Short mmCIF file of C-alpha atoms and ligand atoms in Angstrom, two decimals:
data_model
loop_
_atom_site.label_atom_id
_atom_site.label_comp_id
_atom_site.label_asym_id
_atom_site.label_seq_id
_atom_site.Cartn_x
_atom_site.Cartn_y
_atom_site.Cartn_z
CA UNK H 13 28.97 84.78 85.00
CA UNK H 14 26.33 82.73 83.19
CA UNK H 15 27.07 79.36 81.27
CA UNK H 16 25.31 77.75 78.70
CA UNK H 17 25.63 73.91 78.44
CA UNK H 18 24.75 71.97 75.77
CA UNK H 19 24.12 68.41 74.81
CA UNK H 20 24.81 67.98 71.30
CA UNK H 21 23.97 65.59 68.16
CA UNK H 22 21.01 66.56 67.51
CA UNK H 23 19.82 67.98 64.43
CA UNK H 24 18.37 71.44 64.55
CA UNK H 25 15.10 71.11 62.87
CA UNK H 26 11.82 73.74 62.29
CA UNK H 27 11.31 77.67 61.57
CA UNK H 28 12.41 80.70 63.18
CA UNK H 29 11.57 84.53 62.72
CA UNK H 30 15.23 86.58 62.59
CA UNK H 31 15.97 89.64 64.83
CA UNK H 32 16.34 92.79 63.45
CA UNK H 33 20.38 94.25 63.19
CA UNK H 34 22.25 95.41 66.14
CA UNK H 35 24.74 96.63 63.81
CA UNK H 36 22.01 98.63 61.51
CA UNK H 37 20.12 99.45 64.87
CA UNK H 38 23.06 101.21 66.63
CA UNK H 39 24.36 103.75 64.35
CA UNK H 40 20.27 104.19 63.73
CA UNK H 41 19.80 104.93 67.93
CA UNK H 42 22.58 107.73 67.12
CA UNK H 43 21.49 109.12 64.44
CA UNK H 44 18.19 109.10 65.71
CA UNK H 45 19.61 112.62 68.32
CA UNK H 46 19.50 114.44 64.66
CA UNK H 47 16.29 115.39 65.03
CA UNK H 48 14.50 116.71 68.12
CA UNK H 49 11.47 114.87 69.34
CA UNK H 50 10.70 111.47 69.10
CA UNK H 51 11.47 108.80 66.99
CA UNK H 52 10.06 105.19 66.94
CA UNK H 53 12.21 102.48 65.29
CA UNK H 54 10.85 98.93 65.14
CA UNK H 55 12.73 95.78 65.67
CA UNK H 56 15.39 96.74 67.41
CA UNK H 57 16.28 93.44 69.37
CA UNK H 58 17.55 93.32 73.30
CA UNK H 59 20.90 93.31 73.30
CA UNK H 60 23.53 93.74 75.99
CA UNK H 61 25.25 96.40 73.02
CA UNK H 62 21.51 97.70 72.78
CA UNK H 63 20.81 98.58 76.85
CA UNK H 64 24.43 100.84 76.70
CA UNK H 65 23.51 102.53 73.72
CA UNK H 66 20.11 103.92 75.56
CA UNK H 67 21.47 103.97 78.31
CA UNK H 68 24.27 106.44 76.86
CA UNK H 69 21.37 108.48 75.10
CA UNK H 70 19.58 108.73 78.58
CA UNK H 71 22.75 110.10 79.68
CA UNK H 72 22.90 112.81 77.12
CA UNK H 73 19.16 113.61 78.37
CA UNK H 74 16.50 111.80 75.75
CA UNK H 75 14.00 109.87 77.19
CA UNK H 76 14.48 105.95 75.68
CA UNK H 77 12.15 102.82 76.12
CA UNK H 78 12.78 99.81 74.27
CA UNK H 79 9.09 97.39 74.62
CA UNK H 80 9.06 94.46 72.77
CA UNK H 81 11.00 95.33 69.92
CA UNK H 82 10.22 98.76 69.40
CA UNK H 83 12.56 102.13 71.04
CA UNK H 84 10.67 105.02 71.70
CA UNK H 85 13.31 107.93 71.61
CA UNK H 86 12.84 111.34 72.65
CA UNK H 87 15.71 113.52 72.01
CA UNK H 88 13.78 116.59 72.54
CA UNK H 89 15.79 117.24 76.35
CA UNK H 90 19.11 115.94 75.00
CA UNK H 91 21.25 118.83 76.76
CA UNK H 92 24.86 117.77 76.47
CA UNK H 93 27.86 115.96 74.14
CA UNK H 94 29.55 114.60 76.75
CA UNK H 95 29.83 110.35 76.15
CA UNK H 96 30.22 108.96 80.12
CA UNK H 97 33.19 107.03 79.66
CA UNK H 98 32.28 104.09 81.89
CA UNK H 99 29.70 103.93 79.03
CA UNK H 100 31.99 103.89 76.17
CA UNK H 101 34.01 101.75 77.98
CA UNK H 102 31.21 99.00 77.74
CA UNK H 103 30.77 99.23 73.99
CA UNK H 104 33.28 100.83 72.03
CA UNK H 105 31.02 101.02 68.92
CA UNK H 106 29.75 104.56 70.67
CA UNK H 107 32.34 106.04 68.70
CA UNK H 108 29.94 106.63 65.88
CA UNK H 109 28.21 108.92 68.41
CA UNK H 110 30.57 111.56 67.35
CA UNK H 111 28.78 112.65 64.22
CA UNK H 112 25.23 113.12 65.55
CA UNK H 113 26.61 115.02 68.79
CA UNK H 114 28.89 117.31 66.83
CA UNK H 115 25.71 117.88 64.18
CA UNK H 116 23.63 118.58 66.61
CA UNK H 117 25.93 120.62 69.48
CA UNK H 118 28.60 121.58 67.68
CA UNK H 119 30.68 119.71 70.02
CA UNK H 120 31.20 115.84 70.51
CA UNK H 121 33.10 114.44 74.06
CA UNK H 122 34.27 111.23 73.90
CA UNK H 123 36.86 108.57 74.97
CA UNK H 124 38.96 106.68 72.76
CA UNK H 125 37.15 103.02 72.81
CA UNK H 126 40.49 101.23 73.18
CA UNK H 127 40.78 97.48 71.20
CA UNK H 128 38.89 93.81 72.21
CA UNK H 129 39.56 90.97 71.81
CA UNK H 130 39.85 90.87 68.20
CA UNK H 131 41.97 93.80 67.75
CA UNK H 132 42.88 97.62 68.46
CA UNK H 133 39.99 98.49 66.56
CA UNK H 134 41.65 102.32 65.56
CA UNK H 135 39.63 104.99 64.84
CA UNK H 136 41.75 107.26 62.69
CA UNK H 137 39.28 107.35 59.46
CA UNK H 138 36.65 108.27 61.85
CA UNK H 139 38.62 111.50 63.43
CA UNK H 140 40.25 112.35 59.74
CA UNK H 141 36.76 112.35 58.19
CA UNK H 142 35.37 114.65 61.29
CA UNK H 143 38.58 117.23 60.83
CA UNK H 144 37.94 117.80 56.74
CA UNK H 145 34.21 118.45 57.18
CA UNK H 146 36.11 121.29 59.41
CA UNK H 147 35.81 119.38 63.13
CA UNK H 148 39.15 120.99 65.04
CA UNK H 149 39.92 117.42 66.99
CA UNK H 150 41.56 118.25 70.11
CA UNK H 151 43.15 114.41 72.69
CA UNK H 152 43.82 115.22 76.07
CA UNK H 153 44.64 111.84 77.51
CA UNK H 154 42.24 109.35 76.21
CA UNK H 155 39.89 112.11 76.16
CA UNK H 156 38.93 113.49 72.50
CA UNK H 157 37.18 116.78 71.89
CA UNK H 158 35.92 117.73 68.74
CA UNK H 159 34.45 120.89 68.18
CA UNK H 160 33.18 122.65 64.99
CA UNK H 161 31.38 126.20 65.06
CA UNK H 162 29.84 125.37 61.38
CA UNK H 163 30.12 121.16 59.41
CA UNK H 164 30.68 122.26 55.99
CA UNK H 165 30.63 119.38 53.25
CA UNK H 166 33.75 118.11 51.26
CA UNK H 167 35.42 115.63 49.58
CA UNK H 168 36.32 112.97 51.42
CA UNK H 169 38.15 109.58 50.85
CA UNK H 170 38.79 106.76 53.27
CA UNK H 171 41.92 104.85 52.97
CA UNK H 172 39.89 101.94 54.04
CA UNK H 173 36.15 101.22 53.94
CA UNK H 174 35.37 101.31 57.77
CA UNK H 175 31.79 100.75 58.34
CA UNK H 176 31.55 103.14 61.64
CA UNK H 177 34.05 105.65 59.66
CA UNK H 178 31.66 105.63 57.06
CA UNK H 179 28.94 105.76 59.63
CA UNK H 180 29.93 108.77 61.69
CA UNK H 181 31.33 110.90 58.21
CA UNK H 182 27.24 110.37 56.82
CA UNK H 183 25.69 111.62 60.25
CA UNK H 184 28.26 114.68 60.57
CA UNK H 185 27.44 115.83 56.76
CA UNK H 186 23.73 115.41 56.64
CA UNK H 187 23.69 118.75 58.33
CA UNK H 188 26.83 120.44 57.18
CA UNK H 189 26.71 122.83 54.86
CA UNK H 190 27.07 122.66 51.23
CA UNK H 191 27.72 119.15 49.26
CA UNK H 192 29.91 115.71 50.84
CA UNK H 193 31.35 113.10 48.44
CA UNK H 194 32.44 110.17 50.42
CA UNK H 195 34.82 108.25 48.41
CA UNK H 196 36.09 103.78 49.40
CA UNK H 197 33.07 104.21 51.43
CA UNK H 198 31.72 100.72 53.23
CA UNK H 199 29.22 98.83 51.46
CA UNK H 200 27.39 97.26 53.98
CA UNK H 201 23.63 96.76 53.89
CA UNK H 202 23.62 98.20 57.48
CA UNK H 203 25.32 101.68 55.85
CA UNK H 204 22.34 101.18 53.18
CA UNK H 205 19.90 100.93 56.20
CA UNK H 206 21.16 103.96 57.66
CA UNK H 207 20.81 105.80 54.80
CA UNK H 208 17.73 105.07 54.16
CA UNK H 209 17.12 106.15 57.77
CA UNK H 210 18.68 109.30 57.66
CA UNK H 211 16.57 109.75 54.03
CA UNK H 212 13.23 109.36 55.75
CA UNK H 213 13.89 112.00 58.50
CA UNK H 214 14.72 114.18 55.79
CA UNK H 215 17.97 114.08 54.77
CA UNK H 216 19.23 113.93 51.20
CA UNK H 217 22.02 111.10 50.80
CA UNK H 218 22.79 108.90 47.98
CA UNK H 219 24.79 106.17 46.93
CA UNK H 220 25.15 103.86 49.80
CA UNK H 221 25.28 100.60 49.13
CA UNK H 222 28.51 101.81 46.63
CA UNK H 223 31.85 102.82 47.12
CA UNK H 224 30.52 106.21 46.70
CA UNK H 225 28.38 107.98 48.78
CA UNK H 226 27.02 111.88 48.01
CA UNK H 227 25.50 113.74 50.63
CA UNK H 228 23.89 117.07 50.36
CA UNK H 229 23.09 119.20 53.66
CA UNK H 230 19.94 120.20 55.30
CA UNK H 231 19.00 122.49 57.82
CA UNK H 232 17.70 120.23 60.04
CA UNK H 233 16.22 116.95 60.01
CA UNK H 234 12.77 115.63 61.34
CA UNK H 235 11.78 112.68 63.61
CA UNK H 236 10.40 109.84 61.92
CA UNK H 237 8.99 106.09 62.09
CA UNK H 238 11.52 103.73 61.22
CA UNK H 239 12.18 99.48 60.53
CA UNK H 240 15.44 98.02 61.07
CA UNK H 241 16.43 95.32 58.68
CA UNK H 242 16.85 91.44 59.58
CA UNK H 243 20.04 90.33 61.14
CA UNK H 244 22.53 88.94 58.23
CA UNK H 245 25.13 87.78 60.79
CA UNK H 246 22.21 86.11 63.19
CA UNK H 247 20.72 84.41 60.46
CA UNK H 248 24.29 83.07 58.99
CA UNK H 249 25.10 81.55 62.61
CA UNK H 250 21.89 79.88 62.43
CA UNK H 251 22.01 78.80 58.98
CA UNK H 252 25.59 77.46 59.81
CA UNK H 253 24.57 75.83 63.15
CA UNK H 254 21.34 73.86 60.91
CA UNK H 255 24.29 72.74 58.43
CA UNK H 256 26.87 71.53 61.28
CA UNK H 257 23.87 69.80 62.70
CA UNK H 258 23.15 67.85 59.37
CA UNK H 259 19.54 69.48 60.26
CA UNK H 260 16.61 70.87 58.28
CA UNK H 261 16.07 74.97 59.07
CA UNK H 262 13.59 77.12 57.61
CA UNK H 263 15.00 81.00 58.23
CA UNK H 264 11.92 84.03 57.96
CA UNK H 265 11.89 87.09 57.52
CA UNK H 266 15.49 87.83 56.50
CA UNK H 267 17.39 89.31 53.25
CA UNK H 268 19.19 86.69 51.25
CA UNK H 269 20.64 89.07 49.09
CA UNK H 270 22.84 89.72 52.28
CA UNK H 271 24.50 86.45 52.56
CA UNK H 272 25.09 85.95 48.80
CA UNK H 273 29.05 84.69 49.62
CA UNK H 274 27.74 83.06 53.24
CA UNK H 275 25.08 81.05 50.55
CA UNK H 276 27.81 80.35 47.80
CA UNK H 277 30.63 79.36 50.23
CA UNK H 278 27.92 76.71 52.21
CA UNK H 279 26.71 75.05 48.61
CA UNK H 280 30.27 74.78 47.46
CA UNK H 281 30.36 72.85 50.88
CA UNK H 282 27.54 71.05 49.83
CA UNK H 283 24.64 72.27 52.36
CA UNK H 284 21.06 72.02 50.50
CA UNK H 285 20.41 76.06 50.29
CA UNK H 286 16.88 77.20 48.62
CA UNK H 287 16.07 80.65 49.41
CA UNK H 288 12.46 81.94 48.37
CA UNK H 289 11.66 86.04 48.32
CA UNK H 290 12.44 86.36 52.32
CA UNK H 291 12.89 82.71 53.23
CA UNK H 292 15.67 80.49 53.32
CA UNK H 293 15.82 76.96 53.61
CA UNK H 294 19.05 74.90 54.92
CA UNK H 295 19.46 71.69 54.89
CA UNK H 296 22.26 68.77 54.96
CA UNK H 297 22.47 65.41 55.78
CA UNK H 298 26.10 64.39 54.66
CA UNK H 299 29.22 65.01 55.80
CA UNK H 300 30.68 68.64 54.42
CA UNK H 301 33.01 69.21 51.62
CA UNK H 302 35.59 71.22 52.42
CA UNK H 303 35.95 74.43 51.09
CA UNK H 304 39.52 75.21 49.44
CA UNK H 305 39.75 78.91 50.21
CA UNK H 306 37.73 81.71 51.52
CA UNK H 307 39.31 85.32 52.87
CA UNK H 308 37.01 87.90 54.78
CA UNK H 309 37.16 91.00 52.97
CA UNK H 310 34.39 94.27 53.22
CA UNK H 311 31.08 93.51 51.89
CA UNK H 312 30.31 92.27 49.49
CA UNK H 313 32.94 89.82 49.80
CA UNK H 314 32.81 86.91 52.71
CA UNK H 315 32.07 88.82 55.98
CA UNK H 316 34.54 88.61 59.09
CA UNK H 317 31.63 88.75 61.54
CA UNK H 318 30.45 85.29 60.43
CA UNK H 319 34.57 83.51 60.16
CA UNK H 320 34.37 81.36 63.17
CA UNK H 321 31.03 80.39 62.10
CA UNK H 322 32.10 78.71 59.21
CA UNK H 323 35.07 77.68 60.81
CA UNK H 324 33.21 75.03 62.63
CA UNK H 325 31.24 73.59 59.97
CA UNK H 326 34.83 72.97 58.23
CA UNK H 327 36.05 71.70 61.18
CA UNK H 328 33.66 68.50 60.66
CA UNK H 329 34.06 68.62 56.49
CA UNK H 330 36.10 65.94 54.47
CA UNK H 331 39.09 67.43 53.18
CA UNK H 332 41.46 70.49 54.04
CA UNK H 333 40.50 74.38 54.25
CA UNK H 334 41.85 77.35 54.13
CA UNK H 335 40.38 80.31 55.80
CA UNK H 336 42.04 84.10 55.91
CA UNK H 337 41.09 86.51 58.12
CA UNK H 338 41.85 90.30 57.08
CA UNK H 339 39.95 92.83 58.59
CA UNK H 340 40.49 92.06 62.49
CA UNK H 341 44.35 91.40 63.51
CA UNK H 342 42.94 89.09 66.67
CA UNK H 343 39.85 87.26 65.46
CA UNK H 344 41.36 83.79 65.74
CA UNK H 345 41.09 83.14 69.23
CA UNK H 346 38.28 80.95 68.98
CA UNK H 347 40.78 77.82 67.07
CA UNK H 348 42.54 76.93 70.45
CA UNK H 349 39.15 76.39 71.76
CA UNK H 350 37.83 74.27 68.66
CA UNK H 351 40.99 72.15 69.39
CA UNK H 352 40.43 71.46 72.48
CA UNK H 353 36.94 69.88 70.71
CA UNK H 354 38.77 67.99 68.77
CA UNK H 355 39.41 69.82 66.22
CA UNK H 356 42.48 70.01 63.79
CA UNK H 357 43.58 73.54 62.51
CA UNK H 358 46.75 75.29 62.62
CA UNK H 359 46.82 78.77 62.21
CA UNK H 360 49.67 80.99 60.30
CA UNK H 361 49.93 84.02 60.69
CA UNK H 362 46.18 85.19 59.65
CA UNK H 363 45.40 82.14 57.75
CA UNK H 364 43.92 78.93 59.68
CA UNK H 365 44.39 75.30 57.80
CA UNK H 366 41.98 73.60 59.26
CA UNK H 367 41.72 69.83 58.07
CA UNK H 368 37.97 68.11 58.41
CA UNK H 369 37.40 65.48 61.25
CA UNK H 370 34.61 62.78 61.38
CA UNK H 371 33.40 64.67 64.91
CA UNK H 372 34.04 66.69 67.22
CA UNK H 373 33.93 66.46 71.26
CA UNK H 374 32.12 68.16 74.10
CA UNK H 375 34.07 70.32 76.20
CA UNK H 376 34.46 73.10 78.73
CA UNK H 377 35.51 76.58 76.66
CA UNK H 378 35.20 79.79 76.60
CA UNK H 379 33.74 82.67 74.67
CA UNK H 380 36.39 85.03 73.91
CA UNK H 381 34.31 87.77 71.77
CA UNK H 382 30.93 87.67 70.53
CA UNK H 383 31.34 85.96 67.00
CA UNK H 384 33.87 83.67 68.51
CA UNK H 385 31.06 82.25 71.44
CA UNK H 386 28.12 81.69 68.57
CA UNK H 387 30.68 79.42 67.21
CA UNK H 388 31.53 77.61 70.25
CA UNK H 389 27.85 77.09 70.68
CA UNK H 390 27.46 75.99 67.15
CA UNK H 391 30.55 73.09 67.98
CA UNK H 392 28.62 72.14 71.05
CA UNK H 393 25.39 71.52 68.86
CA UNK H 394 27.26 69.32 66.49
CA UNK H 395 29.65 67.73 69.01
CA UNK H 396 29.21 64.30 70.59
CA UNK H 397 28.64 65.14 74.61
CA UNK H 398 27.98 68.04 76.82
CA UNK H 399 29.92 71.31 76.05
CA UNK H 400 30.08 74.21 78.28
CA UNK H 401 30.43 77.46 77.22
CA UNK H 402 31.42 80.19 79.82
CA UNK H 403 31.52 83.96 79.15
CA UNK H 404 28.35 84.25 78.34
CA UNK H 405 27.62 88.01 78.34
CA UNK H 406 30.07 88.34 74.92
CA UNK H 407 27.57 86.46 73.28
CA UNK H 408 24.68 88.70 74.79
CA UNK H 409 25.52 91.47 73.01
CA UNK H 410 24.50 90.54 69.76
CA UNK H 411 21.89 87.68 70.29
CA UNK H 412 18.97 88.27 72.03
CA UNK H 413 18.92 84.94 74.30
CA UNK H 414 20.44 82.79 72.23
CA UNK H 415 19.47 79.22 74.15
CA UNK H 416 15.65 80.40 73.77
CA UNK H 417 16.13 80.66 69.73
CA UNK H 418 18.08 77.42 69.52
CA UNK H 419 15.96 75.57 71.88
CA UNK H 420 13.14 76.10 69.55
CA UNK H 421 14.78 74.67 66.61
CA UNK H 422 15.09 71.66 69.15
CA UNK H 423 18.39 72.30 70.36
CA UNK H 424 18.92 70.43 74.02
CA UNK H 425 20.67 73.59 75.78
CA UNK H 426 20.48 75.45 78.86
CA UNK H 427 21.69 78.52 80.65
CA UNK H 428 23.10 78.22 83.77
CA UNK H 429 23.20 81.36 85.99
CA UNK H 430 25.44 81.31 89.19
CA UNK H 431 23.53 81.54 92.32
CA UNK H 432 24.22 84.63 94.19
CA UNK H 433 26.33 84.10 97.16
CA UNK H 434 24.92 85.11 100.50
CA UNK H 435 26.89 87.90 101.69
CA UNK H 436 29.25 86.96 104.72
CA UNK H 437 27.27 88.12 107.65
C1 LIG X 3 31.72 97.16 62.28
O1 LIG X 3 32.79 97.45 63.17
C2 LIG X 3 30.86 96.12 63.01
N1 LIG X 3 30.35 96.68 64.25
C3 LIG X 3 31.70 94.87 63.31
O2 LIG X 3 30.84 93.89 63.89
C4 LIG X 3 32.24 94.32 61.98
O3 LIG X 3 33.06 93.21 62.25
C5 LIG X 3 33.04 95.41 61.26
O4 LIG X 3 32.20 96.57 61.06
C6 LIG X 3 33.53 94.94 59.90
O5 LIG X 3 32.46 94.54 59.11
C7 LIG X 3 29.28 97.52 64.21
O6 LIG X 3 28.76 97.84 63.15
C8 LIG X 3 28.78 98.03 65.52
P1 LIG X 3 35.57 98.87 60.67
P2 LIG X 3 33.76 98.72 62.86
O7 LIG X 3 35.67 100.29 61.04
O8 LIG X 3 32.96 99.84 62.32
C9 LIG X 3 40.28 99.30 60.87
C10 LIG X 3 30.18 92.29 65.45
O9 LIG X 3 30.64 91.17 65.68
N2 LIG X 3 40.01 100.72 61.12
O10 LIG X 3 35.06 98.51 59.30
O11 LIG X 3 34.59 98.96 64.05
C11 LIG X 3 39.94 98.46 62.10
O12 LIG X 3 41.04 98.43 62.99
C12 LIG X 3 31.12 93.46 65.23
O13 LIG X 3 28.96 92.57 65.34
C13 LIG X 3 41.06 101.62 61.13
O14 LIG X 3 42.22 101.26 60.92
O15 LIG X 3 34.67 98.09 61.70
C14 LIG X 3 39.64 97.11 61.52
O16 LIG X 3 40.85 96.38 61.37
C15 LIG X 3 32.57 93.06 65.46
N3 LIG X 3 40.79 102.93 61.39
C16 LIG X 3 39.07 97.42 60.15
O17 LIG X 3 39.40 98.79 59.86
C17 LIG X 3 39.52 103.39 61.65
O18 LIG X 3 39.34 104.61 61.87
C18 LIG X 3 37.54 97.27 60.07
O19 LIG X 3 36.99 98.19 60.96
C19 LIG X 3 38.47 102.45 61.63
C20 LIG X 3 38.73 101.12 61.36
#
């Protein structure tokens, strides 16, 4: 398993291009077996989360390359609905493959995803949303079959705004027939994306971006040419690591409008924040402030992906925090490492108190889930000494090599791969 190791205290310092969305890019590689023939969608970035999502749709027959940034997709020869479950196994975001299969086939086989690290991640809204568009849902084991003869659009509300729920309810009703109203739908700006997606191979959605999201069906949908927008979790984490550094950042290409509580919780911490159209500029040279309370709630409100990043800068501010985590039951894994860095936070229940030290300490830890590693790599950047951080590969799924970015904003880090053993002759 690879390592990173890094020698912090030093400032981060220069400019750096963001990746484009895993989280807008996947539910976009689904939707994208809507249509038949081939669809090109721009900066999709290589991600460990990526390479099973194409390799899932080479499975159900399209032909997928992913050069540079850009996916070719062919769906043209996709011949079956049934999700390998060694696949879905490896990334349990597949789910949202559902809706497109059971669009286009009129039949979707999957497995249930099971929970991570940060929680049993239940998919419930996703199946209810499927049966009342008239999907008949059948679980043999931790098989699920749904099959539905003819989608036909209603009136749906979710309980709770899941993003893939929302996801996978939008790509079964763009081709159902007759009118969807999707009601506590998520707000993200990755459901906007897909939307907007969905809009330009032909389908006629409105309203994401809301709570309430209208949908009226097609006959069939087109193949199309599509950009993915900037990564708003990616360019937090490095917007957090510049701050934690007491470093001077420059972030293009992203959408500022998508951090708006990432950008107010950081000032009220008293980072330097100037963002300009698509730029933003972070900068700090003084300790933190701490930050009296912040919960993770659905977008708009502070995101849960980006918790433990901000974790880490209060770690190091003067005063006492509070931060409440709400949307994942296990996403607080990453505060016995940060302890053993020196830092001071007790956790109850889902809140963590986490009172500011002068520094932190280098130290050998480990990634538990993707969000949870960037922020062990942003303590290692601000501690004083060499920090190891094993587990690599949960960080791989959702930033595209991760030491190369960092090291250009001067960052002294390194991966370390182990060397193959020779086998025993
Ligand atoms: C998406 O996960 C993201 N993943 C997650 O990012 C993100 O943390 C999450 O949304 C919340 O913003 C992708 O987009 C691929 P949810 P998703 O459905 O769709 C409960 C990352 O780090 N729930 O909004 O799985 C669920 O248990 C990842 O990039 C149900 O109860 O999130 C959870 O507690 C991590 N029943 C809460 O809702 C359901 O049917 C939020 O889940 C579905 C969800």
């Amino acid at each position: 398993m690879d390592k990173l190791v890094i020698e912090g205290g030093k400032p981060l310092s220069g400019t750096i291009v963001i990746q484009g969305a895993k989280n807008a890019a996947l539910p976009i590689l689904a939707a994208s077996l809507l249509a038949e023939g081939t669809t090109t969608i721009d900066s999709v970035p290589h991600l460990l989360d990526i390479d099973v999502m194409l390799n899932i749709l080479r499975e159900l027959g399209c032909r997928a390359e992913h050069t540079d940034d850009t996916v070719v997709l062919d769906t043209t020869s996709a011949h079956t609905s049934h999700v390998p479950e060694n696949l879905m196994k490896q990334m349990r975001s597949s789910i949202f493959l559902m809706g497109p299969l059971l669009s286009r086939f009129g039949e979707a086989q999957v497995y249930q995803p099971g929970g991570c690290a940060i929680g049993e991640r239940k998919i419930d809204l996703h199946l209810q949303g499927l049966q009342a568009l008239g999907a008949e849902i059948e679980e043999v084991g931790n098989r699920i079959v749904c099959r539905a003869n003819k989608l036909t659009g209603a009136d749906i509300h979710l309980s709770f705004p899941s993003v893939g729920a929302t996801e996978n309810i939008m790509m079964a009703a763009v081709l159902a027939e007759g009118h969807t109203t999707l009601s506590n739908a998520a707000r993200e700006p990755e459901i906007q994306d897909l939307q907007r997606f969905l809009n330009a191979m032909g389908a006629k959605i409105m309203g994401a971006g809301t709570d309430t999201i209208t949908i009226e069906g097609v006959d069939r949908l087109t193949p199309c040419r599509y950009k993915v927008i900037p990564d708003r979790i990616v360019t937090g984490t490095v917007m957090v690591a510049a701050a934690a550094t007491r470093g001077q950042v420059t972030l293009q290409e992203t959408q500022p409008a998508h951090l708006s509580s990432l950008i107010h919780v950081m000032r009220r911490a008293g980072v330097q924040i100037v963002v300009d159209g698509d730029i933003i500029k972070v900068g700090s040279s003084a300790r933190p402030k701490a930050v009296e309370r912040i919960v993770t709630s659905p977008y708009p409100a502070f995101p849960t992906d980006l918790q433990s990043q901000i974790m880490v800068l209060l770690s190091l501010a003067d005063g006492v925090s509070i931060l409440k985590e709400t949307i994942f039951e296990g996403r607080l894994k990453h505060v016995d490492e940060l302890s053993r860095m020196g830092a001071d936070i007790r956790v109850d229940m889902n809140a963590a108190f986490i009172r500011g030290v002068p520094r932190l300490y280098g130290a050998t830890v480990e990634a538990t889930d993707l969000r949870a590693g960037a922020a062990l790599v942003i303590a290692g950047l601000a501690a004083q000494g060499r920090t190891t951080v094993e587990q690599v590969h949960h960080i791989d799924r959702g930033y595209d090599r991760i030491e190369t970015m960092l090291t250009r904003l001067g960052a002294r880090i390194s991966r370390s791969s182990p060397v193959p053993q020779a086998p025993n002759l």
